Amino acid sequence: MATGRDVAQLAGTSTAVVSYVFNNGPRNVSPETRERVLAAAAELNYQPNALARALSAGKTSSIGLIVPNIANPYFGELARALEDAALAHNHLLIIADSAGNPEQETRHCASFLGRRVDGVILVSLFDNPDLSAFRRENVPVLVLHPIDHAHGVSSLTIDYEAAARDATAHLLDHGYDSIGMLNGLGETAGAQQHRAGFEAALARHAERNPGVTVRAEERPAEISRAAAARIATAWLAEPDRPRAIYSTTDEQAFGVLYAAHVNGLRVPEDLAIVGFDGTEQTEFAVPPLTTIAQPIRQISNRAIELLVRYVPDSPVHELFAYTLTRRSSCGCEPS
Amino acid sequence: MATGRDVAQLAGTSTAVVSYVFNNGPRNVSPETRERVLAAAAELNYQPNALARALSAGKTSSIGLIVPNIANPYFGELARALEDAALAHNHLLIIADSAGNPEQETRHCASFLGRRVDGVILVSLFDNPDLSAFRRENVPVLVLHPIDHAHGVSSLTIDYEAAARDATAHLLDHGYDSIGMLNGLGETAGAQQHRAGFEAALARHAERNPGVTVRAEERPAEISRAAAARIATAWLAEPDRPRAIYSTTDEQAFGVLYAAHVNGLRVPEDLAIVGFDGTEQTEFAVPPLTTIAQPIRQISNRAIELLVRYVPDSPVHELFAYTLTRRSSCGCEPS
DNA sequence: CTGAAAGCGCTTACAG
DNA sequence: CTGAAAGCGCTTACAG
């Protein structure tokens, strides 16, 4: 492939000038020279080598993203929004999938370090991911879920506890007296906040409705349709099955929806469901799913902005607004 | 960050040897020297700079993938399988999303060229994508869908026409006498093959059942749940609505499922549905969707293999086996 | 406004 | 088995 030298030669100038033209700086170039360079470049189909540029300039203009499963639509939508935002800043988003495997997450981190990404965005499988290597090399890292502030990592997230409280309270407002929560596996900060919100809503409800008892139970499941379907199918077959289920991800909510179908239960007449994430698919579920909608675009735009423009020198923890999108799966009237 | 020179210095050797150690070649290194290098590297947290390596070695060990929408689960599953395969060959998969925008696909192609990827895998928005730049630079390209062989691009795909024929025939075997096809937009090779298969099944059925008339109609829709839902909702509200619909993607099939729900139609009692792609979600649809399952893993493994090991010097067109996964949406007994 | 040259951090013939 | 050095293709002070 043609190099800057080839272009310079054909244009009768130096490689420095070719660089100035293609980068619009840092020095000025006379209009005539610029024309000659551009013409030569077009003739030779010149495409600057991004590797050489990155090596020389000391930055790659790339950002790494690690998600647990890119086939999960929430992460797909997230990746899409992040890529749009990165592109708007002329950065490349490198998407890596940890496939639910902690070791693979660690491998991807090392690989990103080797590729000298300018920043990384992480949806971690660990409650306390080891980010010391990034810290050592001064590579900014952003985590897109709750994380213990003591870990010293920046996070951009909605308030899971408040959202879980609202979701549960909404189910309680419908009058359901037996509510299940399908949480994720493990004691991550996210899982703990979901639980805290769930319990807070129950406590408040008990306080306001003396004498009324609501049965509540939490069960864990891997975050996948298949796992949620399996666990919920068994759960809903029990005689004292819950009347409503709060799922901590949409992916699991779809599994619960399926489990209801398997058990011949109507939604919402026999079982109410609320999901979490607000993926586009929830609108087209049968019936449409009520869910906590995350502001994916806003979080994504801010994440990229923080990584490419206003790199914080100490950890930041920004909270974003969520909305409870009411649809028929919880018992609300279809709109 | 520590460089190879730092490591060489600490280990009391040269950068060449450091390189030999980290690449296991191309020269041998005595066990003692190797030990010293490894120890020094560990002490300095040395991580070879992949950019410098690529620039020097003349290959990036990276493969570019462009899909129309990474939030579409089919492409998510595909990306995941391709990444696994690439990783197994120590390659990086760079995922790019054209967001249904042809110009963005073109931009991504240029960007891949600039990043000097070793190969590209494409799910194109164009019927005849302009791949001349890759050809000029000798970058192998693989397209994962039907494409006119005259275009000179390699393709890895299932036989869409045969699959469409089987799917349609299956619906006809159920005895439905009015069948709709929800195709993609535009006259791509894929859309044409879907149509050809659909019509072939109808023709054969007519031949074998003289006197029996089956109504058939094709309608186009953008490949998204929302678009398919909108179009199918109107279609199913018509008095002579189809009794069964063959959707050329699962994503559209989910939209049709939703449209049936909106129209108060039961699936499969009032409307039978068959999808295409075999995404994992189809298993957990309500009711589970019958679909043409693509061998995603096999196609992905082969694609990576062709790009990193047996780069073909002239276009290849490999056909993979698909399966019709029967579930209840078409009227088959739930298994 | 422009050019010659050093340097980014590797790899790899070339010597020894 | 090991080292000195050229080179990959850019960017960017340094001169002029």
mmCIF file with all atom_site columns, N, CA and C (backbone and C1' of nucleotides) in Angstrom, chain A residues 13-14 16-17 28-30 33 56, chain C residues 1-5 7-10:
data_model
loop_
_atom_site.group_PDB
_atom_site.id
_atom_site.type_symbol
_atom_site.label_atom_id
_atom_site.label_alt_id
_atom_site.label_comp_id
_atom_site.label_asym_id
_atom_site.label_entity_id
_atom_site.label_seq_id
_atom_site.pdbx_PDB_ins_code
_atom_site.Cartn_x
_atom_site.Cartn_y
_atom_site.Cartn_z
_atom_site.occupancy
_atom_site.B_iso_or_equiv
_atom_site.pdbx_formal_charge
_atom_site.auth_seq_id
_atom_site.auth_comp_id
_atom_site.auth_asym_id
_atom_site.auth_atom_id
_atom_site.pdbx_PDB_model_num
ATOM 1  N N     . THR A 1 13 ? 7.070  16.942 -2.332 1.00 0.00 ? 13 THR A N     1
ATOM 2  C CA    . THR A 1 13 ? 7.215  17.617 -1.046 1.00 0.00 ? 13 THR A CA    1
ATOM 3  C C     . THR A 1 13 ? 7.740  16.605 -0.016 1.00 0.00 ? 13 THR A C     1
ATOM 4  N N     . SER A 1 14 ? 7.642  16.940 1.252  1.00 0.00 ? 14 SER A N     1
ATOM 5  C CA    . SER A 1 14 ? 8.174  16.039 2.283  1.00 0.00 ? 14 SER A CA    1
ATOM 6  C C     . SER A 1 14 ? 7.053  15.297 3.012  1.00 0.00 ? 14 SER A C     1
ATOM 7  N N     . ALA A 1 16 ? 6.580  15.281 6.078  1.00 0.00 ? 16 ALA A N     1
ATOM 8  C CA    . ALA A 1 16 ? 6.050  16.158 7.126  1.00 0.00 ? 16 ALA A CA    1
ATOM 9  C C     . ALA A 1 16 ? 4.809  16.880 6.608  1.00 0.00 ? 16 ALA A C     1
ATOM 10 N N     . VAL A 1 17 ? 4.932  17.405 5.419  1.00 0.00 ? 17 VAL A N     1
ATOM 11 C CA    . VAL A 1 17 ? 3.812  18.145 4.843  1.00 0.00 ? 17 VAL A CA    1
ATOM 12 C C     . VAL A 1 17 ? 2.603  17.228 4.608  1.00 0.00 ? 17 VAL A C     1
ATOM 13 N N     . ASN A 1 28 ? 0.754  24.906 9.341  1.00 0.00 ? 28 ASN A N     1
ATOM 14 C CA    . ASN A 1 28 ? -0.037 25.277 8.168  1.00 0.00 ? 28 ASN A CA    1
ATOM 15 C C     . ASN A 1 28 ? 0.640  24.808 6.888  1.00 0.00 ? 28 ASN A C     1
ATOM 16 N N     . VAL A 1 29 ? -0.183 24.644 5.867  1.00 0.00 ? 29 VAL A N     1
ATOM 17 C CA    . VAL A 1 29 ? 0.334  24.246 4.554  1.00 0.00 ? 29 VAL A CA    1
ATOM 18 C C     . VAL A 1 29 ? -0.311 25.182 3.534  1.00 0.00 ? 29 VAL A C     1
ATOM 19 N N     . SER A 1 30 ? 0.464  25.629 2.594  1.00 0.00 ? 30 SER A N     1
ATOM 20 C CA    . SER A 1 30 ? -0.098 26.545 1.590  1.00 0.00 ? 30 SER A CA    1
ATOM 21 C C     . SER A 1 30 ? -1.143 25.800 0.766  1.00 0.00 ? 30 SER A C     1
ATOM 22 N N     . THR A 1 33 ? 0.183  23.649 -2.157 1.00 0.00 ? 33 THR A N     1
ATOM 23 C CA    . THR A 1 33 ? 0.854  22.423 -1.738 1.00 0.00 ? 33 THR A CA    1
ATOM 24 C C     . THR A 1 33 ? -0.182 21.397 -1.284 1.00 0.00 ? 33 THR A C     1
ATOM 25 N N     . SER A 1 56 ? 3.574  6.536  16.712 1.00 0.00 ? 56 SER A N     1
ATOM 26 C CA    . SER A 1 56 ? 4.313  7.787  16.710 1.00 0.00 ? 56 SER A CA    1
ATOM 27 C C     . SER A 1 56 ? 3.662  8.840  17.611 1.00 0.00 ? 56 SER A C     1
ATOM 28 P P     . DC  C 2 1  ? 1.153  29.771 5.907  1.00 0.00 ? 1  DC  C P     1
ATOM 29 O "O5'" . DC  C 2 1  ? 2.481  29.281 5.180  1.00 0.00 ? 1  DC  C "O5'" 1
ATOM 30 C "C5'" . DC  C 2 1  ? 2.554  29.248 3.764  1.00 0.00 ? 1  DC  C "C5'" 1
ATOM 31 C "C4'" . DC  C 2 1  ? 3.823  28.559 3.386  1.00 0.00 ? 1  DC  C "C4'" 1
ATOM 32 C "C3'" . DC  C 2 1  ? 3.736  27.014 3.385  1.00 0.00 ? 1  DC  C "C3'" 1
ATOM 33 O "O3'" . DC  C 2 1  ? 4.281  26.548 2.142  1.00 0.00 ? 1  DC  C "O3'" 1
ATOM 34 C "C1'" . DC  C 2 1  ? 5.562  27.737 4.718  1.00 0.00 ? 1  DC  C "C1'" 1
ATOM 35 P P     . DT  C 2 2  ? 4.226  25.054 1.721  1.00 0.00 ? 2  DT  C P     1
ATOM 36 O "O5'" . DT  C 2 2  ? 5.626  24.524 2.202  1.00 0.00 ? 2  DT  C "O5'" 1
ATOM 37 C "C5'" . DT  C 2 2  ? 6.802  24.954 1.529  1.00 0.00 ? 2  DT  C "C5'" 1
ATOM 38 C "C4'" . DT  C 2 2  ? 7.999  24.272 2.139  1.00 0.00 ? 2  DT  C "C4'" 1
ATOM 39 C "C3'" . DT  C 2 2  ? 7.908  22.746 2.173  1.00 0.00 ? 2  DT  C "C3'" 1
ATOM 40 O "O3'" . DT  C 2 2  ? 8.949  22.237 1.360  1.00 0.00 ? 2  DT  C "O3'" 1
ATOM 41 C "C1'" . DT  C 2 2  ? 8.736  23.629 4.225  1.00 0.00 ? 2  DT  C "C1'" 1
ATOM 42 P P     . DG  C 2 3  ? 9.087  20.669 1.074  1.00 0.00 ? 3  DG  C P     1
ATOM 43 O "O5'" . DG  C 2 3  ? 10.428 20.330 1.858  1.00 0.00 ? 3  DG  C "O5'" 1
ATOM 44 C "C5'" . DG  C 2 3  ? 11.569 21.169 1.684  1.00 0.00 ? 3  DG  C "C5'" 1
ATOM 45 C "C4'" . DG  C 2 3  ? 12.683 20.686 2.574  1.00 0.00 ? 3  DG  C "C4'" 1
ATOM 46 C "C3'" . DG  C 2 3  ? 12.861 19.171 2.605  1.00 0.00 ? 3  DG  C "C3'" 1
ATOM 47 O "O3'" . DG  C 2 3  ? 14.257 18.892 2.626  1.00 0.00 ? 3  DG  C "O3'" 1
ATOM 48 C "C1'" . DG  C 2 3  ? 12.438 19.966 4.798  1.00 0.00 ? 3  DG  C "C1'" 1
ATOM 49 P P     . DA  C 2 4  ? 14.799 17.445 2.355  1.00 0.00 ? 4  DA  C P     1
ATOM 50 O "O5'" . DA  C 2 4  ? 15.754 17.221 3.622  1.00 0.00 ? 4  DA  C "O5'" 1
ATOM 51 C "C5'" . DA  C 2 4  ? 16.464 18.336 4.171  1.00 0.00 ? 4  DA  C "C5'" 1
ATOM 52 C "C4'" . DA  C 2 4  ? 17.112 17.925 5.464  1.00 0.00 ? 4  DA  C "C4'" 1
ATOM 53 C "C3'" . DA  C 2 4  ? 17.537 16.456 5.543  1.00 0.00 ? 4  DA  C "C3'" 1
ATOM 54 O "O3'" . DA  C 2 4  ? 18.617 16.369 6.460  1.00 0.00 ? 4  DA  C "O3'" 1
ATOM 55 C "C1'" . DA  C 2 4  ? 15.796 16.821 7.067  1.00 0.00 ? 4  DA  C "C1'" 1
ATOM 56 P P     . DA  C 2 5  ? 19.164 14.933 6.938  1.00 0.00 ? 5  DA  C P     1
ATOM 57 O "O5'" . DA  C 2 5  ? 18.375 14.713 8.304  1.00 0.00 ? 5  DA  C "O5'" 1
ATOM 58 C "C5'" . DA  C 2 5  ? 18.541 15.663 9.373  1.00 0.00 ? 5  DA  C "C5'" 1
ATOM 59 C "C4'" . DA  C 2 5  ? 17.949 15.098 10.646 1.00 0.00 ? 5  DA  C "C4'" 1
ATOM 60 C "C3'" . DA  C 2 5  ? 18.232 13.610 10.860 1.00 0.00 ? 5  DA  C "C3'" 1
ATOM 61 O "O3'" . DA  C 2 5  ? 18.324 13.388 12.251 1.00 0.00 ? 5  DA  C "O3'" 1
ATOM 62 C "C1'" . DA  C 2 5  ? 15.944 13.939 10.830 1.00 0.00 ? 5  DA  C "C1'" 1
ATOM 63 P P     . DG  C 2 7  ? 16.722 10.570 18.882 1.00 0.00 ? 7  DG  C P     1
ATOM 64 O "O5'" . DG  C 2 7  ? 15.237 10.029 19.013 1.00 0.00 ? 7  DG  C "O5'" 1
ATOM 65 C "C5'" . DG  C 2 7  ? 14.163 10.946 19.216 1.00 0.00 ? 7  DG  C "C5'" 1
ATOM 66 C "C4'" . DG  C 2 7  ? 12.869 10.195 19.123 1.00 0.00 ? 7  DG  C "C4'" 1
ATOM 67 C "C3'" . DG  C 2 7  ? 12.966 8.760  19.650 1.00 0.00 ? 7  DG  C "C3'" 1
ATOM 68 O "O3'" . DG  C 2 7  ? 11.882 8.501  20.517 1.00 0.00 ? 7  DG  C "O3'" 1
ATOM 69 C "C1'" . DG  C 2 7  ? 12.051 8.779  17.483 1.00 0.00 ? 7  DG  C "C1'" 1
ATOM 70 P P     . DC  C 2 8  ? 11.933 7.280  21.546 1.00 0.00 ? 8  DC  C P     1
ATOM 71 O "O5'" . DC  C 2 8  ? 10.480 6.672  21.379 1.00 0.00 ? 8  DC  C "O5'" 1
ATOM 72 C "C5'" . DC  C 2 8  ? 9.314  7.484  21.408 1.00 0.00 ? 8  DC  C "C5'" 1
ATOM 73 C "C4'" . DC  C 2 8  ? 8.191  6.702  20.765 1.00 0.00 ? 8  DC  C "C4'" 1
ATOM 74 C "C3'" . DC  C 2 8  ? 8.323  5.205  20.993 1.00 0.00 ? 8  DC  C "C3'" 1
ATOM 75 O "O3'" . DC  C 2 8  ? 7.578  4.848  22.151 1.00 0.00 ? 8  DC  C "O3'" 1
ATOM 76 C "C1'" . DC  C 2 8  ? 7.779  5.720  18.691 1.00 0.00 ? 8  DC  C "C1'" 1
ATOM 77 P P     . DG  C 2 9  ? 8.290  3.968  23.312 1.00 0.00 ? 9  DG  C P     1
ATOM 78 O "O5'" . DG  C 2 9  ? 8.206  2.503  22.725 1.00 0.00 ? 9  DG  C "O5'" 1
ATOM 79 C "C5'" . DG  C 2 9  ? 6.938  1.976  22.393 1.00 0.00 ? 9  DG  C "C5'" 1
ATOM 80 C "C4'" . DG  C 2 9  ? 7.111  0.693  21.609 1.00 0.00 ? 9  DG  C "C4'" 1
ATOM 81 C "C3'" . DG  C 2 9  ? 8.055  -0.321 22.265 1.00 0.00 ? 9  DG  C "C3'" 1
ATOM 82 O "O3'" . DG  C 2 9  ? 7.490  -1.611 22.094 1.00 0.00 ? 9  DG  C "O3'" 1
ATOM 83 C "C1'" . DG  C 2 9  ? 8.745  0.089  20.080 1.00 0.00 ? 9  DG  C "C1'" 1
ATOM 84 P P     . DC  C 2 10 ? 7.926  -2.850 22.997 1.00 0.00 ? 10 DC  C P     1
ATOM 85 O "O5'" . DC  C 2 10 ? 7.418  -4.027 22.049 1.00 0.00 ? 10 DC  C "O5'" 1
ATOM 86 C "C5'" . DC  C 2 10 ? 8.337  -4.786 21.287 1.00 0.00 ? 10 DC  C "C5'" 1
ATOM 87 C "C4'" . DC  C 2 10 ? 7.950  -4.675 19.828 1.00 0.00 ? 10 DC  C "C4'" 1
ATOM 88 C "C3'" . DC  C 2 10 ? 8.610  -5.740 18.974 1.00 0.00 ? 10 DC  C "C3'" 1
ATOM 89 O "O3'" . DC  C 2 10 ? 7.705  -6.821 18.824 1.00 0.00 ? 10 DC  C "O3'" 1
ATOM 90 C "C1'" . DC  C 2 10 ? 8.888  -3.583 17.997 1.00 0.00 ? 10 DC  C "C1'" 1
#
